[in-house]
PDB file of C-alpha atoms in Angstrom:
ATOM      1  CA  MET O 467      23.215 -27.672  59.865  1.00 51.00           C
ATOM      2  CA  HIS O 468      21.741 -24.274  59.295  1.00 49.00           C
ATOM      3  CA  ARG O 469      23.638 -24.026  55.969  1.00 51.00           C
ATOM      4  CA  VAL O 470      22.161 -27.352  54.910  1.00 44.00           C
ATOM      5  CA  ILE O 471      18.642 -26.228  55.700  1.00 45.00           C
ATOM      6  CA  PHE O 472      19.242 -23.022  53.766  1.00 44.00           C
ATOM      7  CA  TYR O 473      20.287 -24.851  50.656  1.00 46.00           C
ATOM      8  CA  LEU O 474      17.313 -27.270  50.920  1.00 44.00           C
ATOM      9  CA  THR O 475      14.725 -24.531  51.460  1.00 46.00           C
ATOM     10  CA  MET O 476      15.982 -22.035  48.766  1.00 46.00           C
ATOM     11  CA  PRO O 477      14.785 -24.139  45.731  1.00 44.00           C
ATOM     12  CA  VAL O 478      11.399 -24.451  47.300  1.00 41.00           C
ATOM     13  CA  LEU O 479      11.125 -20.739  48.048  1.00 44.00           C
ATOM     14  CA  PHE O 480      12.280 -19.956  44.475  1.00 40.00           C
ATOM     15  CA  TRP O 481       9.714 -22.327  43.032  1.00 40.00           C
ATOM     16  CA  LEU O 482       6.863 -20.786  45.033  1.00 41.00           C
ATOM     17  CA  ALA O 483       7.925 -17.320  43.987  1.00 40.00           C
ATOM     18  CA  LEU O 484       8.114 -18.387  40.367  1.00 37.00           C
ATOM     19  CA  GLY O 485       4.657 -19.989  40.645  1.00 39.00           C
ATOM     20  CA  GLN O 486       3.176 -16.713  41.898  1.00 37.00           C
ATOM     21  CA  LEU O 487       4.889 -14.712  39.076  1.00 36.00           C
ATOM     22  CA  GLY O 488       3.715 -17.212  36.544  1.00 38.00           C
ATOM     23  CA  GLN O 489       0.047 -17.092  37.397  1.00 39.00           C
ATOM     24  CA  ALA O 490      -1.994 -15.978  34.421  1.00 41.00           C
ATOM     25  CA  GLN O 491      -3.205 -12.369  34.627  1.00 41.00           C
ATOM     26  CA  LEU O 492      -6.213 -10.821  32.924  1.00 40.00           C
ATOM     27  CA  VAL O 493      -4.520  -8.158  30.770  1.00 42.00           C
ATOM     28  CA  GLN O 494      -6.156  -5.624  28.502  1.00 40.00           C
ATOM     29  CA  VAL O 495      -4.641  -5.568  24.979  1.00 43.00           C
ATOM     30  CA  ALA O 496      -7.124  -3.277  23.205  1.00 41.00           C
ATOM     31  CA  PRO O 497      -9.831  -3.875  22.161  1.00 39.00           C
ATOM     32  CA  GLY O 498     -10.079  -7.140  24.099  1.00 39.00           C
ATOM     33  CA  TYR O 499      -8.587  -9.087  27.043  1.00 39.00           C
ATOM     34  CA  VAL O 500      -6.194 -11.987  27.177  1.00 43.00           C
ATOM     35  CA  ARG O 501      -5.041 -14.088  30.071  1.00 44.00           C
ATOM     36  CA  ALA O 502      -1.310 -14.560  30.050  1.00 48.00           C
ATOM     37  CA  PRO O 503       1.629 -14.941  32.423  1.00 48.00           C
ATOM     38  CA  PHE O 504       4.499 -12.471  32.557  1.00 48.00           C
ATOM     39  CA  VAL O 505       2.578  -9.777  30.562  1.00 48.00           C
ATOM     40  CA  ARG O 506       2.972  -6.136  31.504  1.00 50.00           C
ATOM     41  CA  VAL O 507       0.856  -3.302  30.019  1.00 47.00           C
ATOM     42  CA  TYR O 508       2.118   0.289  30.512  1.00 44.00           C
ATOM     43  CA  ARG O 509      -0.080   3.328  29.753  1.00 42.00           C
ATOM     44  CA  TYR O 510       1.310   6.800  29.281  1.00 38.00           C
ATOM     45  CA  PRO O 511      -0.202  10.310  29.658  1.00 36.00           C
ATOM     46  CA  ASP O 512      -0.266  10.833  25.848  1.00 41.00           C
ATOM     47  CA  GLY O 513      -2.684   7.939  25.466  1.00 45.00           C
ATOM     48  CA  SER O 514      -0.057   5.493  24.142  1.00 46.00           C
ATOM     49  CA  SER O 515       0.543   2.047  25.555  1.00 47.00           C
ATOM     50  CA  TYR O 516       3.366  -0.448  25.692  1.00 43.00           C
ATOM     51  CA  VAL O 517       2.894  -4.159  26.027  1.00 46.00           C
ATOM     52  CA  ARG O 518       5.799  -6.291  27.144  1.00 48.00           C
ATOM     53  CA  ALA O 519       5.908 -10.040  27.433  1.00 48.00           C
ATOM     54  CA  PRO O 520       8.446 -12.817  26.676  1.00 45.00           C
ATOM     55  CA  PHE O 521       9.743 -12.297  23.206  1.00 42.00           C
ATOM     56  CA  VAL O 522       7.148  -9.498  22.583  1.00 43.00           C
ATOM     57  CA  SER O 523       7.361  -5.749  22.632  1.00 43.00           C
ATOM     58  CA  VAL O 524       4.478  -3.752  21.112  1.00 43.00           C
ATOM     59  CA  HIS O 525       3.980   0.038  21.224  1.00 42.00           C
ATOM     60  CA  SER O 526       0.596   1.652  20.312  1.00 46.00           C
ATOM     61  CA  PRO O 527       0.866   5.465  19.795  1.00 44.00           C
ATOM     62  CA  GLY O 528      -1.700   7.816  21.158  1.00 44.00           C
ATOM     63  CA  TYR O 529      -2.272  11.565  21.307  1.00 45.00           C
ATOM     64  CA  ARG O 530      -3.258  14.034  23.957  1.00 47.00           C
ATOM     65  CA  ARG O 531      -2.821  17.812  23.803  1.00 46.00           C
ATOM     66  CA  GLY O 532       0.032  19.026  25.888  1.00 46.00           C
ATOM     67  CA  HIS O 533       2.185  15.866  25.586  1.00 49.00           C
ATOM     68  CA  GLY O 534       4.159  16.631  22.481  1.00 56.00           C
ATOM     69  CA  PHE O 535       3.422  16.052  18.802  1.00 67.00           C
ATOM     70  CA  PRO O 536       3.215  12.658  17.077  1.00 79.00           C
ATOM     71  CA  THR O 537       5.356  11.776  14.083  1.00 88.00           C
ATOM     72  CA  ALA O 538       4.077  10.811  10.634  1.00 91.00           C
ATOM     73  CA  ALA O 539       4.714   7.116  11.583  1.00 90.00           C
ATOM     74  CA  ASP O 540       2.561   7.565  14.738  1.00 91.00           C
ATOM     75  CA  PHE O 541      -0.375   8.910  12.733  1.00 93.00           C
ATOM     76  CA  GLN O 542      -0.113   5.896  10.383  1.00 92.00           C
ATOM     77  CA  GLN O 543      -0.613   3.498  13.276  1.00 90.00           C
ATOM     78  CA  MET O 544      -3.364   5.437  15.027  1.00 91.00           C
ATOM     79  CA  SER O 545      -6.980   4.321  15.001  1.00 89.00           C
ATOM     80  CA  TRP O 546      -9.524   6.472  13.183  1.00 90.00           C
ATOM     81  CA  HIS O 547     -10.708   7.668  16.636  1.00 90.00           C
ATOM     82  CA  SER O 548      -7.258   8.716  17.828  1.00 90.00           C
ATOM     83  CA  LEU O 549      -6.636  10.373  14.506  1.00 91.00           C
ATOM     84  CA  CYS O 550      -9.896  12.353  14.885  1.00 91.00           C
ATOM     85  CA  GLN O 551      -8.845  13.447  18.335  1.00 90.00           C
ATOM     86  CA  ALA O 552      -5.449  14.541  17.095  1.00 91.00           C
ATOM     87  CA  LEU O 553      -6.976  16.608  14.251  1.00 92.00           C
ATOM     88  CA  GLY O 554      -9.403  18.319  16.593  1.00 91.00           C
ATOM     89  CA  ASP O 555      -6.655  19.123  19.168  1.00 91.00           C
ATOM     90  CA  LEU O 556      -4.114  20.258  16.543  1.00 92.00           C
ATOM     91  CA  SER O 557      -6.593  22.552  14.797  1.00 93.00           C
ATOM     92  CA  GLY O 558      -7.423  24.049  18.187  1.00 92.00           C
ATOM     93  CA  GLN O 559      -3.695  24.479  18.990  1.00 92.00           C
ATOM     94  CA  LEU O 560      -3.149  26.199  15.646  1.00 93.00           C
ATOM     95  CA  ASP O 561      -6.015  28.581  16.417  1.00 92.00           C
ATOM     96  CA  ALA O 562      -4.475  29.431  19.730  1.00 92.00           C
ATOM     97  CA  ASP O 563      -0.995  29.965  18.106  1.00 92.00           C
ATOM     98  CA  LEU O 564      -2.441  32.257  15.450  1.00 92.00           C
ATOM     99  CA  ASP O 565      -3.873  34.532  18.172  1.00 91.00           C
ATOM    100  CA  HIS O 566      -0.339  35.806  18.654  1.00 89.00           C
ATOM    101  CA  TYR O 567      -0.125  37.269  15.138  1.00 89.00           C
ATOM    102  CA  PRO O 568      -1.796  40.492  13.865  1.00 89.00           C
ATOM    103  CA  SER O 569      -3.087  38.607  10.774  1.00 89.00           C
ATOM    104  CA  GLY O 570      -4.071  35.609  12.828  1.00 90.00           C
ATOM    105  CA  LYS O 571      -7.814  35.973  12.342  1.00 91.00           C
ATOM    106  CA  ALA O 572      -7.508  36.183   8.533  1.00 91.00           C
ATOM    107  CA  TRP O 573      -5.122  33.209   8.500  1.00 92.00           C
ATOM    108  CA  ARG O 574      -7.475  31.198  10.570  1.00 92.00           C
ATOM    109  CA  THR O 575     -10.250  31.922   8.108  1.00 93.00           C
ATOM    110  CA  GLN O 576      -8.157  30.999   5.111  1.00 93.00           C
ATOM    111  CA  LEU O 577      -6.836  27.754   6.742  1.00 95.00           C
ATOM    112  CA  LYS O 578     -10.357  26.741   7.686  1.00 95.00           C
ATOM    113  CA  THR O 579      -9.380  25.456  11.153  1.00 94.00           C
ATOM    114  CA  ALA O 580     -12.925  25.700  12.451  1.00 93.00           C
ATOM    115  CA  ASP O 581     -14.088  23.635   9.471  1.00 95.00           C
ATOM    116  CA  ILE O 582     -11.498  20.930  10.253  1.00 94.00           C
ATOM    117  CA  ALA O 583     -12.686  20.677  13.882  1.00 92.00           C
ATOM    118  CA  ALA O 584     -16.374  20.545  12.778  1.00 92.00           C
ATOM    119  CA  LEU O 585     -15.786  17.844  10.131  1.00 92.00           C
ATOM    120  CA  VAL O 586     -13.930  15.488  12.484  1.00 91.00           C
ATOM    121  CA  SER O 587     -15.698  16.176  15.811  1.00 78.00           C
ATOM    122  CA  LYS O 588     -18.489  13.578  15.450  1.00 69.00           C
ATOM    123  CA  GLN O 589     -16.497  10.824  13.697  1.00 65.00           C
ATOM    124  CA  ALA O 590     -16.381   7.432  15.418  1.00 71.00           C
ATOM    125  CA  ASP O 591     -13.702   4.809  14.994  1.00 80.00           C
ATOM    126  CA  VAL O 592     -14.456   4.392  11.311  1.00 85.00           C
ATOM    127  CA  PRO O 593     -13.114   5.965   8.136  1.00 88.00           C
ATOM    128  CA  PRO O 594     -14.573   9.343   7.227  1.00 90.00           C
ATOM    129  CA  PRO O 595     -17.448   9.524   4.658  1.00 91.00           C
ATOM    130  CA  ASP O 596     -16.438  10.327   1.084  1.00 92.00           C
ATOM    131  CA  ASP O 597     -17.872  13.873   1.300  1.00 94.00           C
ATOM    132  CA  VAL O 598     -15.923  14.648   4.395  1.00 93.00           C
ATOM    133  CA  ARG O 599     -12.714  13.174   2.878  1.00 94.00           C
ATOM    134  CA  ARG O 600     -13.192  15.406  -0.209  1.00 96.00           C
ATOM    135  CA  GLN O 601     -13.699  18.551   1.891  1.00 96.00           C
ATOM    136  CA  LEU O 602     -10.608  17.848   3.949  1.00 96.00           C
ATOM    137  CA  GLN O 603      -8.541  17.197   0.827  1.00 96.00           C
ATOM    138  CA  GLU O 604      -9.489  20.614  -0.389  1.00 97.00           C
ATOM    139  CA  ILE O 605      -8.428  22.116   2.925  1.00 96.00           C
ATOM    140  CA  LEU O 606      -5.194  20.131   2.853  1.00 96.00           C
ATOM    141  CA  LYS O 607      -4.467  21.596  -0.603  1.00 96.00           C
ATOM    142  CA  ILE O 608      -4.951  25.105   0.895  1.00 95.00           C
ATOM    143  CA  HIS O 609      -2.522  24.299   3.691  1.00 95.00           C
ATOM    144  CA  GLY O 610       0.030  23.041   1.179  1.00 93.00           C
ATOM    145  CA  GLU O 611      -0.155  26.242  -0.809  1.00 93.00           C
ATOM    146  CA  ALA O 612       0.090  28.314   2.353  1.00 91.00           C
ATOM    147  CA  SER O 613       3.250  26.517   3.554  1.00 89.00           C
ATOM    148  CA  SER O 614       5.178  27.921   0.592  1.00 86.00           C
ATOM    149  CA  ALA O 615       3.478  31.377   0.330  1.00 85.00           C
ATOM    150  CA  ALA O 616       5.642  34.287   1.313  1.00 83.00           C
ATOM    151  CA  GLU O 617       2.794  36.165   3.053  1.00 82.00           C
ATOM    152  CA  PHE O 618       2.384  33.400   5.662  1.00 83.00           C
ATOM    153  CA  GLY O 619       6.047  33.794   6.670  1.00 82.00           C
ATOM    154  CA  GLU O 620       6.707  32.637  10.243  1.00 83.00           C
ATOM    155  CA  MET O 621       3.228  31.051  10.601  1.00 84.00           C
ATOM    156  CA  ALA O 622       4.268  28.300   8.241  1.00 85.00           C
ATOM    157  CA  THR O 623       7.016  27.232  10.629  1.00 88.00           C
ATOM    158  CA  LEU O 624       4.661  26.706  13.570  1.00 91.00           C
ATOM    159  CA  PRO O 625       4.759  23.018  14.763  1.00 92.00           C
ATOM    160  CA  SER O 626       0.971  23.011  15.068  1.00 92.00           C
ATOM    161  CA  PHE O 627       0.685  24.005  11.433  1.00 94.00           C
ATOM    162  CA  ARG O 628       3.197  21.431  10.121  1.00 93.00           C
ATOM    163  CA  ILE O 629       1.878  18.558  12.281  1.00 95.00           C
ATOM    164  CA  LEU O 630      -1.684  19.349  11.367  1.00 95.00           C
ATOM    165  CA  GLN O 631      -0.749  18.838   7.796  1.00 95.00           C
ATOM    166  CA  LEU O 632       0.704  15.395   8.617  1.00 95.00           C
ATOM    167  CA  ALA O 633      -2.466  14.420  10.419  1.00 95.00           C
ATOM    168  CA  LEU O 634      -4.721  15.655   7.590  1.00 96.00           C
ATOM    169  CA  THR O 635      -2.562  13.825   5.060  1.00 96.00           C
ATOM    170  CA  GLU O 636      -3.071  10.552   6.963  1.00 96.00           C
ATOM    171  CA  TYR O 637      -6.783  11.153   7.545  1.00 95.00           C
ATOM    172  CA  VAL O 638      -7.634  11.621   3.859  1.00 95.00           C
ATOM    173  CA  THR O 639      -5.666   8.471   2.898  1.00 95.00           C
ATOM    174  CA  ALA O 640      -7.914   5.813   1.347  1.00 92.00           C
ATOM    175  CA  PRO O 641      -9.128   3.419   4.127  1.00 90.00           C
ATOM    176  CA  GLU O 642      -7.903   0.349   2.303  1.00 90.00           C
ATOM    177  CA  GLN O 643      -4.375   1.797   2.059  1.00 91.00           C
ATOM    178  CA  ARG O 644      -4.356   2.704   5.748  1.00 92.00           C
ATOM    179  CA  GLN O 645      -5.597  -0.716   6.795  1.00 92.00           C
ATOM    180  CA  ARG O 646      -3.136  -2.499   4.608  1.00 93.00           C
ATOM    181  CA  ARG O 647      -0.217  -0.492   6.015  1.00 93.00           C
ATOM    182  CA  GLN O 648      -1.354  -1.093   9.571  1.00 94.00           C
ATOM    183  CA  LEU O 649      -1.813  -4.841   8.904  1.00 95.00           C
ATOM    184  CA  PHE O 650       1.726  -5.256   7.496  1.00 95.00           C
ATOM    185  CA  PHE O 651       3.202  -3.252  10.396  1.00 95.00           C
ATOM    186  CA  ALA O 652       1.567  -5.665  12.890  1.00 95.00           C
ATOM    187  CA  ALA O 653       2.586  -8.669  10.774  1.00 96.00           C
ATOM    188  CA  HIS O 654       6.211  -7.487  10.686  1.00 96.00           C
ATOM    189  CA  GLU O 655       6.116  -7.195  14.569  1.00 95.00           C
ATOM    190  CA  LEU O 656       4.662 -10.703  14.808  1.00 96.00           C
ATOM    191  CA  ASN O 657       7.305 -12.076  12.444  1.00 96.00           C
ATOM    192  CA  ARG O 658      10.020 -10.548  14.614  1.00 95.00           C
ATOM    193  CA  SER O 659       8.437 -11.953  17.807  1.00 95.00           C
ATOM    194  CA  LEU O 660       8.347 -15.473  16.289  1.00 96.00           C
ATOM    195  CA  ASP O 661      12.064 -15.276  15.516  1.00 95.00           C
ATOM    196  CA  HIS O 662      12.747 -15.649  19.218  1.00 92.00           C
ATOM    197  CA  ILE O 663      11.048 -19.042  19.730  1.00 93.00           C
ATOM    198  CA  SER O 664      12.360 -22.474  18.642  1.00 93.00           C
ATOM    199  CA  THR O 665       9.270 -23.261  16.518  1.00 94.00           C
ATOM    200  CA  GLY O 666       9.124 -19.765  15.052  1.00 95.00           C
ATOM    201  CA  ALA O 667      10.004 -20.750  11.423  1.00 95.00           C
ATOM    202  CA  GLY O 668       7.057 -23.227  11.354  1.00 96.00           C
ATOM    203  CA  TRP O 669       4.672 -20.680  12.717  1.00 97.00           C
ATOM    204  CA  GLN O 670       5.895 -18.038  10.243  1.00 96.00           C
ATOM    205  CA  GLN O 671       5.127 -20.414   7.430  1.00 97.00           C
ATOM    206  CA  TYR O 672       1.712 -21.400   8.790  1.00 97.00           C
ATOM    207  CA  LEU O 673       0.646 -17.808   9.509  1.00 97.00           C
ATOM    208  CA  MET O 674       1.747 -16.866   6.002  1.00 97.00           C
ATOM    209  CA  LEU O 675       4.453 -14.450   7.217  1.00 97.00           C
ATOM    210  CA  SER O 676       7.353 -16.151   5.339  1.00 95.00           C
ATOM    211  CA  SER O 677       8.912 -14.446   2.277  1.00 93.00           C
ATOM    212  CA  GLY O 678       6.525 -14.365  -0.697  1.00 92.00           C
ATOM    213  CA  MET O 679       3.434 -15.257   1.307  1.00 94.00           C
ATOM    214  CA  ALA O 680       0.382 -13.004   1.878  1.00 94.00           C
ATOM    215  CA  LEU O 681       1.599 -11.296   5.077  1.00 96.00           C
ATOM    216  CA  SER O 682       5.326 -11.197   4.329  1.00 94.00           C
ATOM    217  CA  GLN O 683       7.578  -8.113   4.274  1.00 91.00           C
ATOM    218  CA  SER O 684       8.233  -8.707   0.574  1.00 90.00           C
ATOM    219  CA  LYS O 685       4.529  -8.252  -0.067  1.00 91.00           C
ATOM    220  CA  ALA O 686       4.395  -5.162   2.090  1.00 89.00           C
ATOM    221  CA  GLU O 687       7.180  -3.516   0.079  1.00 87.00           C
ATOM    222  CA  GLU O 688       5.502  -4.037  -3.304  1.00 85.00           C
ATOM    223  CA  THR O 689       4.804  -0.627  -4.948  1.00 80.00           C
ATOM    224  CA  GLU O 690       1.796  -1.831  -6.914  1.00 80.00           C
ATOM    225  CA  PRO O 691       0.489  -4.883  -4.993  1.00 80.00           C
ATOM    226  CA  ALA O 692      -1.923  -7.195  -6.713  1.00 81.00           C
ATOM    227  CA  VAL O 693      -4.562  -7.643  -4.011  1.00 83.00           C
ATOM    228  CA  ASN O 694      -5.824 -11.237  -3.672  1.00 87.00           C
ATOM    229  CA  PRO O 695      -8.684 -11.448  -1.080  1.00 91.00           C
ATOM    230  CA  ALA O 696      -8.528 -15.280  -1.212  1.00 93.00           C
ATOM    231  CA  GLU O 697      -4.970 -15.181   0.199  1.00 94.00           C
ATOM    232  CA  PHE O 698      -5.972 -12.945   3.073  1.00 95.00           C
ATOM    233  CA  SER O 699      -9.093 -15.037   3.660  1.00 95.00           C
ATOM    234  CA  GLU O 700      -6.853 -18.171   4.040  1.00 96.00           C
ATOM    235  CA  ALA O 701      -4.525 -16.319   6.400  1.00 96.00           C
ATOM    236  CA  LEU O 702      -7.532 -15.241   8.571  1.00 97.00           C
ATOM    237  CA  THR O 703      -8.795 -18.866   8.676  1.00 97.00           C
ATOM    238  CA  ARG O 704      -5.351 -19.897  10.014  1.00 97.00           C
ATOM    239  CA  PHE O 705      -5.312 -17.118  12.596  1.00 97.00           C
ATOM    240  CA  ASP O 706      -8.803 -18.060  13.705  1.00 97.00           C
ATOM    241  CA  SER O 707      -7.795 -21.734  14.129  1.00 97.00           C
ATOM    242  CA  VAL O 708      -4.809 -20.740  16.336  1.00 97.00           C
ATOM    243  CA  GLU O 709      -6.898 -18.489  18.464  1.00 96.00           C
ATOM    244  CA  GLN O 710      -9.563 -21.188  18.947  1.00 96.00           C
ATOM    245  CA  ASN O 711      -7.163 -23.942  19.823  1.00 95.00           C
ATOM    246  CA  ALA O 712      -6.076 -24.096  23.523  1.00 94.00           C
ATOM    247  CA  ASP O 713      -2.944 -26.077  22.551  1.00 94.00           C
ATOM    248  CA  TYR O 714      -1.676 -22.979  20.723  1.00 95.00           C
ATOM    249  CA  ARG O 715      -2.329 -20.498  23.522  1.00 94.00           C
ATOM    250  CA  VAL O 716       1.302 -19.527  23.754  1.00 94.00           C
ATOM    251  CA  ILE O 717       1.103 -18.037  20.299  1.00 96.00           C
ATOM    252  CA  ALA O 718      -2.467 -16.736  20.550  1.00 95.00           C
ATOM    253  CA  VAL O 719      -1.681 -14.605  23.605  1.00 94.00           C
ATOM    254  CA  MET O 720       1.108 -12.714  21.915  1.00 95.00           C
ATOM    255  CA  PRO O 721       0.068  -9.123  21.535  1.00 94.00           C
ATOM    256  CA  ALA O 722       1.594  -8.956  18.089  1.00 95.00           C
ATOM    257  CA  PHE O 723      -0.525 -12.029  17.103  1.00 96.00           C
ATOM    258  CA  LYS O 724      -3.701 -10.398  18.374  1.00 96.00           C
ATOM    259  CA  ALA O 725      -2.940  -7.122  16.706  1.00 94.00           C
ATOM    260  CA  THR O 726      -2.238  -8.874  13.341  1.00 96.00           C
ATOM    261  CA  HIS O 727      -5.396 -10.990  13.723  1.00 97.00           C
ATOM    262  CA  GLU O 728      -7.619  -7.914  14.331  1.00 94.00           C
ATOM    263  CA  ARG O 729      -6.059  -5.874  11.546  1.00 94.00           C
ATOM    264  CA  LEU O 730      -6.260  -8.778   9.141  1.00 96.00           C
ATOM    265  CA  ALA O 731     -10.018  -9.198   9.814  1.00 94.00           C
ATOM    266  CA  ALA O 732     -10.577  -5.474   9.363  1.00 90.00           C
ATOM    267  CA  TYR O 733      -8.571  -5.346   6.107  1.00 92.00           C
ATOM    268  CA  LEU O 734     -10.333  -8.353   4.646  1.00 92.00           C
ATOM    269  CA  SER O 735     -13.701  -6.858   5.628  1.00 89.00           C
ATOM    270  CA  GLN O 736     -12.707  -3.628   3.775  1.00 84.00           C
ATOM    271  CA  LEU O 737     -11.675  -5.654   0.682  1.00 87.00           C
ATOM    272  CA  GLN O 738     -14.973  -7.589   0.654  1.00 84.00           C
ATOM    273  CA  ALA O 739     -17.198  -4.554   1.308  1.00 75.00           C
ATOM    274  CA  PRO O 740     -19.693  -3.878  -1.479  1.00 70.00           C
ATOM    275  CA  SER O 741     -18.897  -0.957  -3.806  1.00 55.00           C
ATOM    276  CA  ALA O 742     -20.255   2.390  -2.556  1.00 42.00           C
ATOM    277  CA  LYS O 743     -20.722   3.633  -6.161  1.00 44.00           C
ATOM    278  CA  PRO O 744     -24.169   5.197  -6.773  1.00 43.00           C
ATOM    279  CA  ARG O 745     -26.717   3.289  -8.944  1.00 43.00           C
ATOM    280  CA  GLU O 746     -26.855   4.219 -12.538  1.00 44.00           C
ATOM    281  CA  GLU O 747     -29.993   6.216 -13.292  1.00 45.00           C
ATOM    282  CA  LEU O 748     -32.045   4.667 -16.102  1.00 44.00           C
ATOM    283  CA  PRO O 749     -34.176   6.849 -18.405  1.00 48.00           C
ATOM    284  CA  ALA O 750     -37.877   6.969 -17.670  1.00 46.00           C
ATOM    285  CA  PRO O 751     -39.890   4.519 -19.825  1.00 46.00           C
ATOM    286  CA  SER O 752     -41.741   6.086 -22.746  1.00 47.00           C
ATOM    287  CA  SER O 753     -45.569   5.872 -22.825  1.00 45.00           C
ATOM    288  CA  ASP O 754     -47.267   3.264 -24.929  1.00 48.00           C
ATOM    289  CA  ASP O 755     -48.724   5.888 -27.299  1.00 49.00           C
ATOM    290  CA  GLY O 756     -45.234   7.262 -28.116  1.00 47.00           C
ATOM    291  CA  THR O 757     -45.781  10.568 -26.383  1.00 43.00           C
TER     292      THR O 757
END
């Protein structure tokens, strides 16, 4: 009798437990929040985060001094704010490392570490102004020459020196190029996530992720892409419609969907931004009397 009761009650207990696990949770997936079941967000001391959900696995790199150095790929995926923080910390770390060398003070002056820290210290989560980018490009050129100069010797092998070059290289990259690269990285992750659901092929087509379409891997790999804002605008319209339709919530709550959606909107905004070229100065009109 006890065995019969056990077998009858086990399915009920299992169903109740499953119901508790399946309750939607309010989960932060920067910069907003989504409500989704079975979503886990892990945050690490270096500022990175890891979002895990059914069919989804998304890692967002971060940077904090004392927790190791990011790779070039990590810098590529960082926000402008995180990249600024990395540059400030790395220039400070290089300063500290140079203190151990007799010529450290002269090297610090030549490498302009204080200038780097000053140029990025007040930058928000936006691309650097053109004048800041130009100054940092000149400093990056100095660092490149120093890395192969015999007089710098052991200094050129310091991790803080080499990683600072990687961060500088990424920071002076044109905003449109950075945003395009980040967009296609997110789109690739979304494409992989959709591979795991039965209707994935249809969603890949609709969200323009399929081969040859605006957000496909084949487009990402083009060396000289022909940028068509109309294609990206159509893709954004489709992403908006999915997000606004409650019937498609299972797709809209995917972290990879949200990341692609946000980066697509930012990239299209960059493409549609008015040119920052200065106005052409016209000559002053001559007086009526010809003087």
